[in-house]
mmCIF file of C-alpha atoms in Angstrom:
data_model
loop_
_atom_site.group_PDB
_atom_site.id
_atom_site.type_symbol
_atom_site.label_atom_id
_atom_site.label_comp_id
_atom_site.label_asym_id
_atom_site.label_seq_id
_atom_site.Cartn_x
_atom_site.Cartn_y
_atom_site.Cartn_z
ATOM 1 C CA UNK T 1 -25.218 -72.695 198.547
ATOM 2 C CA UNK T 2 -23.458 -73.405 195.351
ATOM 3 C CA UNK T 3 -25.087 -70.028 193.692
ATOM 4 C CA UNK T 4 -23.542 -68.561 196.343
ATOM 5 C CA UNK T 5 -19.856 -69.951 195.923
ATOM 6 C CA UNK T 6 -19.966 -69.227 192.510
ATOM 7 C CA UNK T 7 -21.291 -65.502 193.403
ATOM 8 C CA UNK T 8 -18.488 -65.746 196.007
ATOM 9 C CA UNK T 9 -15.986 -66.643 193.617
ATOM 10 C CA UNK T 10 -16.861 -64.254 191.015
ATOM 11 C CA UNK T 11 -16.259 -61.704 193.701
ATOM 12 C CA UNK T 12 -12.907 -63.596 194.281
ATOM 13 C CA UNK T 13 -11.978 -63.761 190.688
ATOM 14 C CA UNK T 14 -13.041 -59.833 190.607
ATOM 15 C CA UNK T 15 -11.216 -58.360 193.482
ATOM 16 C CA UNK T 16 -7.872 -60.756 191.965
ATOM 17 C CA UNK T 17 -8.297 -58.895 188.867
ATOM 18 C CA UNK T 18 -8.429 -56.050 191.228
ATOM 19 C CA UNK T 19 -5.628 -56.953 192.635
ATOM 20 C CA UNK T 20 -3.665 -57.842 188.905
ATOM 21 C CA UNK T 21 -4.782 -54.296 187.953
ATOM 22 C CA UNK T 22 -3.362 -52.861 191.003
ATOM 23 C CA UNK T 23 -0.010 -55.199 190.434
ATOM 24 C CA UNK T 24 -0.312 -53.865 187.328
ATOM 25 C CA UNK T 25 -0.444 -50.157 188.448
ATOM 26 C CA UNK T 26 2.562 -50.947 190.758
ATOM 27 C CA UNK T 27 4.433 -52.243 187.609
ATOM 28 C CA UNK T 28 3.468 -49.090 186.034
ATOM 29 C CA UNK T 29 4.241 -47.250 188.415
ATOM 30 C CA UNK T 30 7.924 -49.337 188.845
ATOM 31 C CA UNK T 31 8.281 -48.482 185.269
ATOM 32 C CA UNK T 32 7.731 -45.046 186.021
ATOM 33 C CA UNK T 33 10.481 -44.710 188.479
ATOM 34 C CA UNK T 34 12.880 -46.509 186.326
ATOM 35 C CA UNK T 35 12.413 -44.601 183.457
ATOM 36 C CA UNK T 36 12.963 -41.396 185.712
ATOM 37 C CA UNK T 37 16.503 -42.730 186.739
ATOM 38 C CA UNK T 38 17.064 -43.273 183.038
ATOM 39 C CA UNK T 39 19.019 -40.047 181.873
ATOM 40 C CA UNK T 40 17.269 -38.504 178.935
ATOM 41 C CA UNK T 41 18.055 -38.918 175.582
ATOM 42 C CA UNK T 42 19.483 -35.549 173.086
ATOM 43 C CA UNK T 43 18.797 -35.840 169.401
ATOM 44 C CA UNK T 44 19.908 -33.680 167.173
ATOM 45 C CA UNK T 45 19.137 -34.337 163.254
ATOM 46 C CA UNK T 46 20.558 -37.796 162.254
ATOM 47 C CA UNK T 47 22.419 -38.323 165.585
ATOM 48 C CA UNK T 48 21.386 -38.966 169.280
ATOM 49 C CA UNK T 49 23.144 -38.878 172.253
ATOM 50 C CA UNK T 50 22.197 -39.327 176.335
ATOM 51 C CA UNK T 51 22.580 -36.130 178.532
ATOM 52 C CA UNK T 52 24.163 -36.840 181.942
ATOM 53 C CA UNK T 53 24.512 -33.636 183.500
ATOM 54 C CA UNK T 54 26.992 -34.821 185.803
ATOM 55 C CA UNK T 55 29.675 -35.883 183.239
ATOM 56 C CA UNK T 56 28.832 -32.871 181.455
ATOM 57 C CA UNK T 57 30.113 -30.339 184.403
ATOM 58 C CA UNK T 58 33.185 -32.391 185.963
ATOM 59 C CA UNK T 59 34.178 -31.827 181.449
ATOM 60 C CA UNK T 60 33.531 -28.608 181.537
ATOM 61 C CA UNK T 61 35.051 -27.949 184.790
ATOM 62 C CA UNK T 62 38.280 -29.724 183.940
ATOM 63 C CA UNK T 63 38.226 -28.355 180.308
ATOM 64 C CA UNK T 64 37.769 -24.739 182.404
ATOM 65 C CA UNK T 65 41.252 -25.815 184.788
ATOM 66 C CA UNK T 66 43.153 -27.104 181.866
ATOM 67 C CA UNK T 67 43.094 -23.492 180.142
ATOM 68 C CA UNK T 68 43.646 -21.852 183.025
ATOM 69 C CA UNK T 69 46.767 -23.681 183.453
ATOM 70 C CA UNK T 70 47.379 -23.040 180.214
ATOM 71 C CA UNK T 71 47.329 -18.976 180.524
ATOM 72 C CA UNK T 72 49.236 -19.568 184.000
ATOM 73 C CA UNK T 73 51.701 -21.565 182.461
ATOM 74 C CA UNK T 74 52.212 -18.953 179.555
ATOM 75 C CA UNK T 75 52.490 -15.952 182.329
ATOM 76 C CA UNK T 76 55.336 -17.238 183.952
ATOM 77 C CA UNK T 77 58.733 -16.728 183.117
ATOM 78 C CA UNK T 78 61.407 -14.381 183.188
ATOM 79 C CA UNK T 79 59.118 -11.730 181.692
ATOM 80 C CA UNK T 80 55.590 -12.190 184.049
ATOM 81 C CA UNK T 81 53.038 -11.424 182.068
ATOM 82 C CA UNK T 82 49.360 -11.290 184.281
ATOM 83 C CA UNK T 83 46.281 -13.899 183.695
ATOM 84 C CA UNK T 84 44.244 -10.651 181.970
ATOM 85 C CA UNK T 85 47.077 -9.701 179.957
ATOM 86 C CA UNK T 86 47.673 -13.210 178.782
ATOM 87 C CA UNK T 87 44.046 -13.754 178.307
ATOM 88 C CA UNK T 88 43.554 -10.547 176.413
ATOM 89 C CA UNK T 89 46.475 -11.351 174.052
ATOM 90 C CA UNK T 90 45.337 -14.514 173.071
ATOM 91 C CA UNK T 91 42.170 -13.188 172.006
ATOM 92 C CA UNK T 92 43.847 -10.725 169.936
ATOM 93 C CA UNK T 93 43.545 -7.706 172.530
ATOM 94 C CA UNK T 94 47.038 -7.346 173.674
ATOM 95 C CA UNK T 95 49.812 -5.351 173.143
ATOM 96 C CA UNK T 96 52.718 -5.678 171.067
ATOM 97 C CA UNK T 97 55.332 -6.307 173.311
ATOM 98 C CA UNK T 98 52.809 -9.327 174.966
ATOM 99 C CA UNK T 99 52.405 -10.781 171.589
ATOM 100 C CA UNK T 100 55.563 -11.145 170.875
ATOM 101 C CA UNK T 101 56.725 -12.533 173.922
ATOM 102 C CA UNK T 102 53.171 -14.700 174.256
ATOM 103 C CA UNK T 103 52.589 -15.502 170.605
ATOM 104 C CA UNK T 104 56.541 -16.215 169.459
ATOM 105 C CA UNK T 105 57.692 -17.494 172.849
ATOM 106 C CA UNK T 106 55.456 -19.567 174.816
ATOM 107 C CA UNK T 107 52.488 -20.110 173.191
ATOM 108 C CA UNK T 108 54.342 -23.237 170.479
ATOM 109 C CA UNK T 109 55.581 -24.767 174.346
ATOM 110 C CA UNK T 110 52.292 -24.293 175.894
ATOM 111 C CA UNK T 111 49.989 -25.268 173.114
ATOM 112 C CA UNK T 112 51.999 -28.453 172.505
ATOM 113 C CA UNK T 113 51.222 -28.997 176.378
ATOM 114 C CA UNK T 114 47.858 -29.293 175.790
ATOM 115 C CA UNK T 115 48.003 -30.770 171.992
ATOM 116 C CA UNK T 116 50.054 -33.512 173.579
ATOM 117 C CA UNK T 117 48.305 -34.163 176.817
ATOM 118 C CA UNK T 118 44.988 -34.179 174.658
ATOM 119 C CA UNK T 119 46.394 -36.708 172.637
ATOM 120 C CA UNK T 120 47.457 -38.987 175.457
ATOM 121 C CA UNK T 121 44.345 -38.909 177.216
ATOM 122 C CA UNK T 122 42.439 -40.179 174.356
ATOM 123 C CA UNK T 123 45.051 -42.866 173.684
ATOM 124 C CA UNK T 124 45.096 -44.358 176.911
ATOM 125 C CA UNK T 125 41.209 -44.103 177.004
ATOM 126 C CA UNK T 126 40.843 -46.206 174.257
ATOM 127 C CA UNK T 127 43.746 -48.561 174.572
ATOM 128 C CA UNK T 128 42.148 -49.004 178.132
ATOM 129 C CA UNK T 129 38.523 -49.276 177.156
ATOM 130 C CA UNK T 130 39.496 -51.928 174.312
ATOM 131 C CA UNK T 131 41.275 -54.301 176.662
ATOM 132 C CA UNK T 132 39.277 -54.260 179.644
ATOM 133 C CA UNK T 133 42.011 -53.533 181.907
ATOM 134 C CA UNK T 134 43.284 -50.255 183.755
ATOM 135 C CA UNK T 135 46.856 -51.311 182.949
ATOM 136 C CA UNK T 136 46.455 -51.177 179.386
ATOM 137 C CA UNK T 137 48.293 -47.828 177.966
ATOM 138 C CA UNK T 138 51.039 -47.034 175.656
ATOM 139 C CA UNK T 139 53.497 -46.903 177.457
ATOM 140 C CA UNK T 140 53.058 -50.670 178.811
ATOM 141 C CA UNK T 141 52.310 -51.659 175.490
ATOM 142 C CA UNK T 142 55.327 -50.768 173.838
ATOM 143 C CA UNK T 143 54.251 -48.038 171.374
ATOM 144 C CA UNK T 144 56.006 -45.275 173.038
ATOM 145 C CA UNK T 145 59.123 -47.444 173.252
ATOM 146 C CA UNK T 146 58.865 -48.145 169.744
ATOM 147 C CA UNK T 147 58.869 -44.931 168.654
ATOM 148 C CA UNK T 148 61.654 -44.031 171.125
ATOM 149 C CA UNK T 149 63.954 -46.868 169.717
ATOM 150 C CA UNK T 150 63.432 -45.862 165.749
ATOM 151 C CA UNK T 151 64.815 -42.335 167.219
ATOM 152 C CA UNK T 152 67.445 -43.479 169.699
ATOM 153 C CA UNK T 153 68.504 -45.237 166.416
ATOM 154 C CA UNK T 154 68.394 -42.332 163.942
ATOM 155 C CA UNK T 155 70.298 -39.878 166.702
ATOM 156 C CA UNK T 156 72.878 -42.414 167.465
ATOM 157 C CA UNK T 157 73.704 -44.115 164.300
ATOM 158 C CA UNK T 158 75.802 -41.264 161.986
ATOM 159 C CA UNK T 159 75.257 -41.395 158.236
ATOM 160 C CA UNK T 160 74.070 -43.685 155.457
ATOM 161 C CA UNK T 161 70.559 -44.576 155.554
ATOM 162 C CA UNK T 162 69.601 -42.879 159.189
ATOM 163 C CA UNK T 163 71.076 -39.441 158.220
ATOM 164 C CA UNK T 164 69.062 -39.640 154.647
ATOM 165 C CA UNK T 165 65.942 -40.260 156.617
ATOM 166 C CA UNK T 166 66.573 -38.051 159.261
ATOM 167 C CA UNK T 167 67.103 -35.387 156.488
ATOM 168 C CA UNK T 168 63.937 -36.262 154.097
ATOM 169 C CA UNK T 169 61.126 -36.975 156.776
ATOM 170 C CA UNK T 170 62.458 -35.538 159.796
ATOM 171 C CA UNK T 171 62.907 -37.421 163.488
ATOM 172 C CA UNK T 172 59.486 -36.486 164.701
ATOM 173 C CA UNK T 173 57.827 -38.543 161.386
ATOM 174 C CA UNK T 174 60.830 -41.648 161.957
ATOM 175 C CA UNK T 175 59.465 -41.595 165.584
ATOM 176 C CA UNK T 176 55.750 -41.214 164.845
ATOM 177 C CA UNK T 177 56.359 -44.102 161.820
ATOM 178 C CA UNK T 178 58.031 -46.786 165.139
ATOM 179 C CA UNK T 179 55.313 -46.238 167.143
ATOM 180 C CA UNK T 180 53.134 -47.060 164.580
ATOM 181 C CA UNK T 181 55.130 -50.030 163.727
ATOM 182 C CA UNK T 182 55.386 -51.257 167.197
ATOM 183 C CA UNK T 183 51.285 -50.668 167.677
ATOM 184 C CA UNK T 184 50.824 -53.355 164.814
ATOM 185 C CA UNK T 185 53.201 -55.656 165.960
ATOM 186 C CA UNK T 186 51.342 -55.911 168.797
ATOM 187 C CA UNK T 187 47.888 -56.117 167.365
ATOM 188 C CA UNK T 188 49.086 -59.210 165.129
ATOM 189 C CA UNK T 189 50.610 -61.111 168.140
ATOM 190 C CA UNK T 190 48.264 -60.778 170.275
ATOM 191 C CA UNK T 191 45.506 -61.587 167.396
ATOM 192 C CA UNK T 192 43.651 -64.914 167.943
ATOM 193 C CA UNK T 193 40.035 -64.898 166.298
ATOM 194 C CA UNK T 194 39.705 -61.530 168.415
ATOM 195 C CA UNK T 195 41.759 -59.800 170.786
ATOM 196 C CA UNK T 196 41.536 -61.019 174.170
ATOM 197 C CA UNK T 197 43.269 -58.184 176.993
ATOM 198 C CA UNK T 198 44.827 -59.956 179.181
ATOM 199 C CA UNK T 199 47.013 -61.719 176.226
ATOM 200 C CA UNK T 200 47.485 -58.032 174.258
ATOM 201 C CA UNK T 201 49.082 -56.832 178.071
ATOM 202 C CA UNK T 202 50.972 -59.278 177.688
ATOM 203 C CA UNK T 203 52.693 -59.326 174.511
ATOM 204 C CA UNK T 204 52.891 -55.472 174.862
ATOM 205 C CA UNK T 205 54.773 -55.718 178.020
ATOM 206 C CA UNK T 206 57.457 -58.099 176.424
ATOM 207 C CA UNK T 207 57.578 -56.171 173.189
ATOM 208 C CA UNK T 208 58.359 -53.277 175.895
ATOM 209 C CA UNK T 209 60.666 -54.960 177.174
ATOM 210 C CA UNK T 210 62.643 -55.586 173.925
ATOM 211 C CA UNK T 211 62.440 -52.321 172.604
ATOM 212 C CA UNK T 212 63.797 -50.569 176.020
ATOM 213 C CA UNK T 213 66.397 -53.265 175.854
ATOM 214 C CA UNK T 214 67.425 -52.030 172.092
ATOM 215 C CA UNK T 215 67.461 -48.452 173.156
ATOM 216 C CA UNK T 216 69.799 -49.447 176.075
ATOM 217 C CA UNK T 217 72.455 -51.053 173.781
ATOM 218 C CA UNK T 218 71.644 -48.360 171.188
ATOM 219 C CA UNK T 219 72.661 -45.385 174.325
ATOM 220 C CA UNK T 220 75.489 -48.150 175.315
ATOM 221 C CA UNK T 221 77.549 -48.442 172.148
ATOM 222 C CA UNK T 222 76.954 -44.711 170.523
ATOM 223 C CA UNK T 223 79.176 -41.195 171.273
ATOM 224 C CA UNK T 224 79.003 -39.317 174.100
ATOM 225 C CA UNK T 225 77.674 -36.620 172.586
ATOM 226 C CA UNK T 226 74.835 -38.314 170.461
ATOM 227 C CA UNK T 227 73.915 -40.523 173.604
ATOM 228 C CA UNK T 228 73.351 -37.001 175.423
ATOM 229 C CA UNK T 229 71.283 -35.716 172.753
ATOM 230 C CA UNK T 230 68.847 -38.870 172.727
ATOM 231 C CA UNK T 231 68.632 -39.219 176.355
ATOM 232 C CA UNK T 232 66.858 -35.833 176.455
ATOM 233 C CA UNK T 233 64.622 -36.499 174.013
ATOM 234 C CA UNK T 234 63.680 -39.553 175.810
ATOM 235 C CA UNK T 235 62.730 -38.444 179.136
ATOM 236 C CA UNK T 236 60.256 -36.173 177.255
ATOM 237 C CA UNK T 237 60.154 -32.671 177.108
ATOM 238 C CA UNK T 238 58.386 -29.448 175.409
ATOM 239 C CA UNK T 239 61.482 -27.356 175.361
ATOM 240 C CA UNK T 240 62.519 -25.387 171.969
ATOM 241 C CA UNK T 241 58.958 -26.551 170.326
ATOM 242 C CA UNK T 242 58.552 -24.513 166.832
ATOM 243 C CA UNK T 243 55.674 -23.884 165.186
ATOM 244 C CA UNK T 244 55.809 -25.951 162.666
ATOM 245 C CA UNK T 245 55.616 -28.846 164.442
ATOM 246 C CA UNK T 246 52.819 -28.064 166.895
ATOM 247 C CA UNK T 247 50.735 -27.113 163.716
ATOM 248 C CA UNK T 248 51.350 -30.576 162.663
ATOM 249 C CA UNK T 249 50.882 -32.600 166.029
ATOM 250 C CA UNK T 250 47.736 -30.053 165.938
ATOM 251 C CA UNK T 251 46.326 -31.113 163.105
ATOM 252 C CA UNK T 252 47.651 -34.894 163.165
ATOM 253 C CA UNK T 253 45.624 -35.282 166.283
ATOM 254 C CA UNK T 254 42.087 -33.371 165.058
ATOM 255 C CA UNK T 255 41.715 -35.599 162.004
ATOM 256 C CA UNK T 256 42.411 -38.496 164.111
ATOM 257 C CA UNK T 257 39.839 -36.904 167.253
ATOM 258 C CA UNK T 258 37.375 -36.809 164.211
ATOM 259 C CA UNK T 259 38.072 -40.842 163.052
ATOM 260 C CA UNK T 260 37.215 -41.455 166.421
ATOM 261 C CA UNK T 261 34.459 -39.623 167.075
ATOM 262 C CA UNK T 262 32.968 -40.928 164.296
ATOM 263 C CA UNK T 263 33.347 -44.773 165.127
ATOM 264 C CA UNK T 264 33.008 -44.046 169.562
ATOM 265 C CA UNK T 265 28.856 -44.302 168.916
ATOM 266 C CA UNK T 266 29.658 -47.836 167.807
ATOM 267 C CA UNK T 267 32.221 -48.921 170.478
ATOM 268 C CA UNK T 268 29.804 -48.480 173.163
ATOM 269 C CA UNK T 269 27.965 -51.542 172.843
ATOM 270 C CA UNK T 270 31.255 -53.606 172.690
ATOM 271 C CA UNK T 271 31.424 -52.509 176.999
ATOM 272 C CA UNK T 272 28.516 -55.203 177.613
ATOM 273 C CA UNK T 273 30.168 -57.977 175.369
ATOM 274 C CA UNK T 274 30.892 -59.073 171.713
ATOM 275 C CA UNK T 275 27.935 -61.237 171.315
ATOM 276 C CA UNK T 276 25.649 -58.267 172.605
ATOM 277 C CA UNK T 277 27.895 -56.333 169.990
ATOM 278 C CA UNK T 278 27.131 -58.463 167.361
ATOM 279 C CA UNK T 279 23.882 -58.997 168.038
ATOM 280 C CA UNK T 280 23.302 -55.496 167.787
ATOM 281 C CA UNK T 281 24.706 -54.879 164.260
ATOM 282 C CA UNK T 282 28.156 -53.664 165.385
ATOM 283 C CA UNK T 283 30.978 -54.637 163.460
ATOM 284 C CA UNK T 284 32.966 -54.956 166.546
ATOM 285 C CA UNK T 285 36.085 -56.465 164.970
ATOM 286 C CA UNK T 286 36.444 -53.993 162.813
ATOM 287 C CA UNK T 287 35.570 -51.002 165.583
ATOM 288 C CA UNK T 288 37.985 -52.436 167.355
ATOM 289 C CA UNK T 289 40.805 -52.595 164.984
ATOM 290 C CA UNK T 290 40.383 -48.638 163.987
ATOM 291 C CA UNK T 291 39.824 -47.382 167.476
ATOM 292 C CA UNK T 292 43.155 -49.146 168.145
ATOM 293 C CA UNK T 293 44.917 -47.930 165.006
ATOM 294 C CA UNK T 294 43.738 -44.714 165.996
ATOM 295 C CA UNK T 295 45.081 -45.168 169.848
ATOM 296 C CA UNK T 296 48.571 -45.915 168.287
ATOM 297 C CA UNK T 297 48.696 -42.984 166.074
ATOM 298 C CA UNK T 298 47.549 -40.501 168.563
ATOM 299 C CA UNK T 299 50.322 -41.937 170.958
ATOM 300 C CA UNK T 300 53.278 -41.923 168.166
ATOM 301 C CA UNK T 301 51.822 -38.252 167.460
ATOM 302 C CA UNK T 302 52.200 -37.128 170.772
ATOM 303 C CA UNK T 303 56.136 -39.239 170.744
ATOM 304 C CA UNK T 304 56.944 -37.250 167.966
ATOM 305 C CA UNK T 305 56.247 -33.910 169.255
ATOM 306 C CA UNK T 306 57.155 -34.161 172.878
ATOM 307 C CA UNK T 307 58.901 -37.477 173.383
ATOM 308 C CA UNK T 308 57.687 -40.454 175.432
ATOM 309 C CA UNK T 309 56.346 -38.506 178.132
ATOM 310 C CA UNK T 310 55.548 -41.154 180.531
ATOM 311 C CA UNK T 311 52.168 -41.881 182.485
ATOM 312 C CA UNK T 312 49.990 -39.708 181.550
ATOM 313 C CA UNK T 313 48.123 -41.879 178.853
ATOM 314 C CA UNK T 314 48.077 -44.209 182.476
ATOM 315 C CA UNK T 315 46.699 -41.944 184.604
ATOM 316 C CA UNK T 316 44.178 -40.000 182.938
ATOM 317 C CA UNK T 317 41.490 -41.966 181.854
ATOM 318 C CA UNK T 318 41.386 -43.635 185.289
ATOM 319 C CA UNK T 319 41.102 -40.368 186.973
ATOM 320 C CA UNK T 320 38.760 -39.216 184.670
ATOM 321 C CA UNK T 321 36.853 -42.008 184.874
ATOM 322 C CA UNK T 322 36.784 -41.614 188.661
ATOM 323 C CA UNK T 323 35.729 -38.075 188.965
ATOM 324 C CA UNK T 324 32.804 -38.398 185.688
ATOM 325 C CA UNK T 325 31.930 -41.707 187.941
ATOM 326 C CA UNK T 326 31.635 -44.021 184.870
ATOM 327 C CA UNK T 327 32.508 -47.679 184.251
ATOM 328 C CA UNK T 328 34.649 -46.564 181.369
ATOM 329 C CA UNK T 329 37.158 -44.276 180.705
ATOM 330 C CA UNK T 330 35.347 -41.514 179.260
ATOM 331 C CA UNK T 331 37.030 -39.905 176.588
ATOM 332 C CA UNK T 332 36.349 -36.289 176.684
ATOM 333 C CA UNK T 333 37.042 -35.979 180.235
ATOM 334 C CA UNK T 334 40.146 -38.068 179.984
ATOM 335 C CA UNK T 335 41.696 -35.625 177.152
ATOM 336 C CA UNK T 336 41.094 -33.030 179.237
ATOM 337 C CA UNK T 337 42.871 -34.610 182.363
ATOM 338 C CA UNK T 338 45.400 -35.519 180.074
ATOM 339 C CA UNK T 339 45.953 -31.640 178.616
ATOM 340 C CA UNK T 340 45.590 -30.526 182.497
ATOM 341 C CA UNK T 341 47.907 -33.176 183.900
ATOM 342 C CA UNK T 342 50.674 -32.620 181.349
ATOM 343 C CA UNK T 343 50.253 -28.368 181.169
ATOM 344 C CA UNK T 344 50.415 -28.576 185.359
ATOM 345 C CA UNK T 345 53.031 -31.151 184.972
ATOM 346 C CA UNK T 346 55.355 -28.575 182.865
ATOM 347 C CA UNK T 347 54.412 -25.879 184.629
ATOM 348 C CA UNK T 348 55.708 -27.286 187.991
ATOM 349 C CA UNK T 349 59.364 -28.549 185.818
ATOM 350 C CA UNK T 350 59.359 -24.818 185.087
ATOM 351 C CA UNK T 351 58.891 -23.432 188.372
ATOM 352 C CA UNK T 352 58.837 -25.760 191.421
ATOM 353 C CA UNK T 353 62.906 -25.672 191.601
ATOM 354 C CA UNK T 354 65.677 -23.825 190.767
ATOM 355 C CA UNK T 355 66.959 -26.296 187.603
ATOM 356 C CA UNK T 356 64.024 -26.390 185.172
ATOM 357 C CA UNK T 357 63.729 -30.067 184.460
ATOM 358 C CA UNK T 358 61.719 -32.019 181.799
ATOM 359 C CA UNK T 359 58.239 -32.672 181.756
ATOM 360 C CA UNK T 360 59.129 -36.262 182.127
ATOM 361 C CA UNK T 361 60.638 -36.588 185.496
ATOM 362 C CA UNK T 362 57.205 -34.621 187.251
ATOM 363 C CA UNK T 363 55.117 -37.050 185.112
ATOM 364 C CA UNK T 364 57.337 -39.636 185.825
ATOM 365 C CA UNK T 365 56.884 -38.927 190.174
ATOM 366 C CA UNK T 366 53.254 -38.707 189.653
ATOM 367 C CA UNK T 367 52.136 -42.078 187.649
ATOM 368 C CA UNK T 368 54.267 -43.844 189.197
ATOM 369 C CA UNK T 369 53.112 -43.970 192.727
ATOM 370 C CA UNK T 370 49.356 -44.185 190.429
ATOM 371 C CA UNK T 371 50.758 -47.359 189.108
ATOM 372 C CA UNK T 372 51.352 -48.766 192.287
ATOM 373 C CA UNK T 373 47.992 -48.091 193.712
ATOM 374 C CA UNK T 374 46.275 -49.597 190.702
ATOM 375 C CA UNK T 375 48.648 -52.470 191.115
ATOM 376 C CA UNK T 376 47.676 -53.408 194.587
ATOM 377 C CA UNK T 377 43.644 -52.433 193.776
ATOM 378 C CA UNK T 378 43.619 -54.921 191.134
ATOM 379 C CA UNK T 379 45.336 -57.438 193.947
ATOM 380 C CA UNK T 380 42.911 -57.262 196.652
ATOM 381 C CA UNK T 381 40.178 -57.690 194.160
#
């Protein structure tokens, strides 16, 4: 009898390790499936990437809408020049009268449309994606408003100092310097052994809040005719752009797309926590302080060539992020919501009524209505 217990449970013993090994299979086989779900991984030389298929179309689709707005936007006018005509120019197949009116014309408005909109897509992306919160942009931080008081001030105060730096460095560099100014300001206040985002929302909102209230007494107490003059440069628009200064928004915003792109790989652990962050090798303090110096100059860039367009730093990384379907903003896709929403945006001021109007007003009707409904998200939450 006991022979046969023992035989029994050897039997037992075997058909449990059976059944281990067929746990273990399962496992396996769980492992299997989960590693199929897992999108696959890209590497190329000395850097590696994941390839999500999805992300990559909705990019390339709105990178694809962005320059067809683009061409739309530079065929319309009181000369109509068609999409193939426009096309063919750009690419150096048009004809003289088409460059001239393409090239010297609209092309400086159009491309500072999408310089600008690129500029405050990845802004908001990153001012977003470094304080947790869908509020977070420049505009509620202040840094436009900075940047709009320093040249409120340099329009409305006549000689002495503002005229000599008006003179030596130009308005567009005195705006892009107050942004800049106003970005750190913020950054040390709201500093306290890291940077928490509820408190940098915060401290940017009343550092809004002063600098709007500066501009105000700045537009209050100046002429007439100056106070006209700065109150169309602050609604934000891309009339009369030259050259010269979409070159160097153009190239402002490049390097800066570069900086970034350089430091990104190492933000991405910072989503799941510092300590994760840290325990990963990421210097996240340091990430975080250059992907926000970086936000700040890309915003006062985008000041200085177009004004403080409003919104769109707001808007498009959460639509982006909504359409790619990721937790985060994503910033490729929200540059090129931003370059879409702002070209569209100007093409409508242009068009849509009989006055042409600034880009800021359509920009202005569409992030603000946005602003409500991430207002009352975040309140049933």
């Amino acid at each position: 009898m006991n022979g046969a217990d023992v035989k029994a449970n050897g039997a037992a013993e075997k058909s449990g390790g059976a059944g281990v090994r067929a746990n273990g299979a399962g496992v396996t086989a769980d492992g299997a499936g989960v590693k199929a779900s897992v999108a696959p991984g890209v590497r190329l030389g000395g850097v590696s990437f994941v390839w999500r298929p999805w992300i990559a179309g909705v990019t390339l689709l709105l990178a694809g809408a962005a320059f067809l707005v683009f061409c739309v936007s530079i065929g319309v006018g009181d000369f109509p020049i068609g999409l193939p005509r426009v096309v063919g120019t750009i690419f150096g197949r048009g004809e003289q009268v088409d460059e001239f009116v393409i090239m010297d014309l609209r092309m400086p408005r159009a491309l500072a449309g999408l310089v600008v909109g690129v500029a405050l897509g990845v802004s908001g992306a990153l001012t977003q994606s470094i304080a947790r919160n869908p509020l977070a942009s420049p505009d509620v931080l202040g840094i436009t408003s900075g940047a709009g008081a320093v040249a409120v001030f340099l329009v409305t105060v006549s000689g002495g100092a503002a005229t000599a730096v008006v003179n030596s460095v130009g308005l567009s560099a005195a705006a892009l310097a107050g942004g800049l100014g106003t970005g750190l300001l913020v950054y040390f206040m709201a500093w306290r052994r890291g940077i928490d985002g509820f408190r940098l929302i915060l401290i940017g909102i009343s550092v809004n809040a002063v600098m709007q209230a500066i501009t105000t007494w700045l537009l209050v107490t100046a002429d007439i005719r100056d106070v006209a003059r700065a109150q169309a440069w602050l609604v934000g628009s891309l009339d009369n752009r030259s050259w010269g200064e979409v070159r160097v928004a153009l190239w402002c915003t490049l390097a800066l797309l570069v900086v970034v792109t350089c430091v990104a790989f190492q933000f991405k652990p910072m989503h799941f926590g510092d300590e994760v962050a840290a325990g990963l090798g990421v210097r996240y303090g340091a990430v975080r302080a250059v992907l926000l110096l970086c936000a700040v100059l890309l915003a006062g860039v985008a000041v200085s060539a177009a004004g403080p367009v409003p919104f769109v730093a707001l808007v498009a990384p959460q639509v982006a992020m909504r359409l790619a379907r990721c937790p985060t903003p994503p910033l490729v896709a929200s540059a090129m919501v931003g370059a879409l929403l702002l070209t569209g945006s100007d093409l409508l001021a242009r068009t849509a009524l009989p006055v042409s109007l600034p880009v800021g007003v359509v920009t202005a009707a569409i992030g603000g209505p946005f602003l409500v409904y991430l207002l009352v998200r975040a309140n049933r939450r």
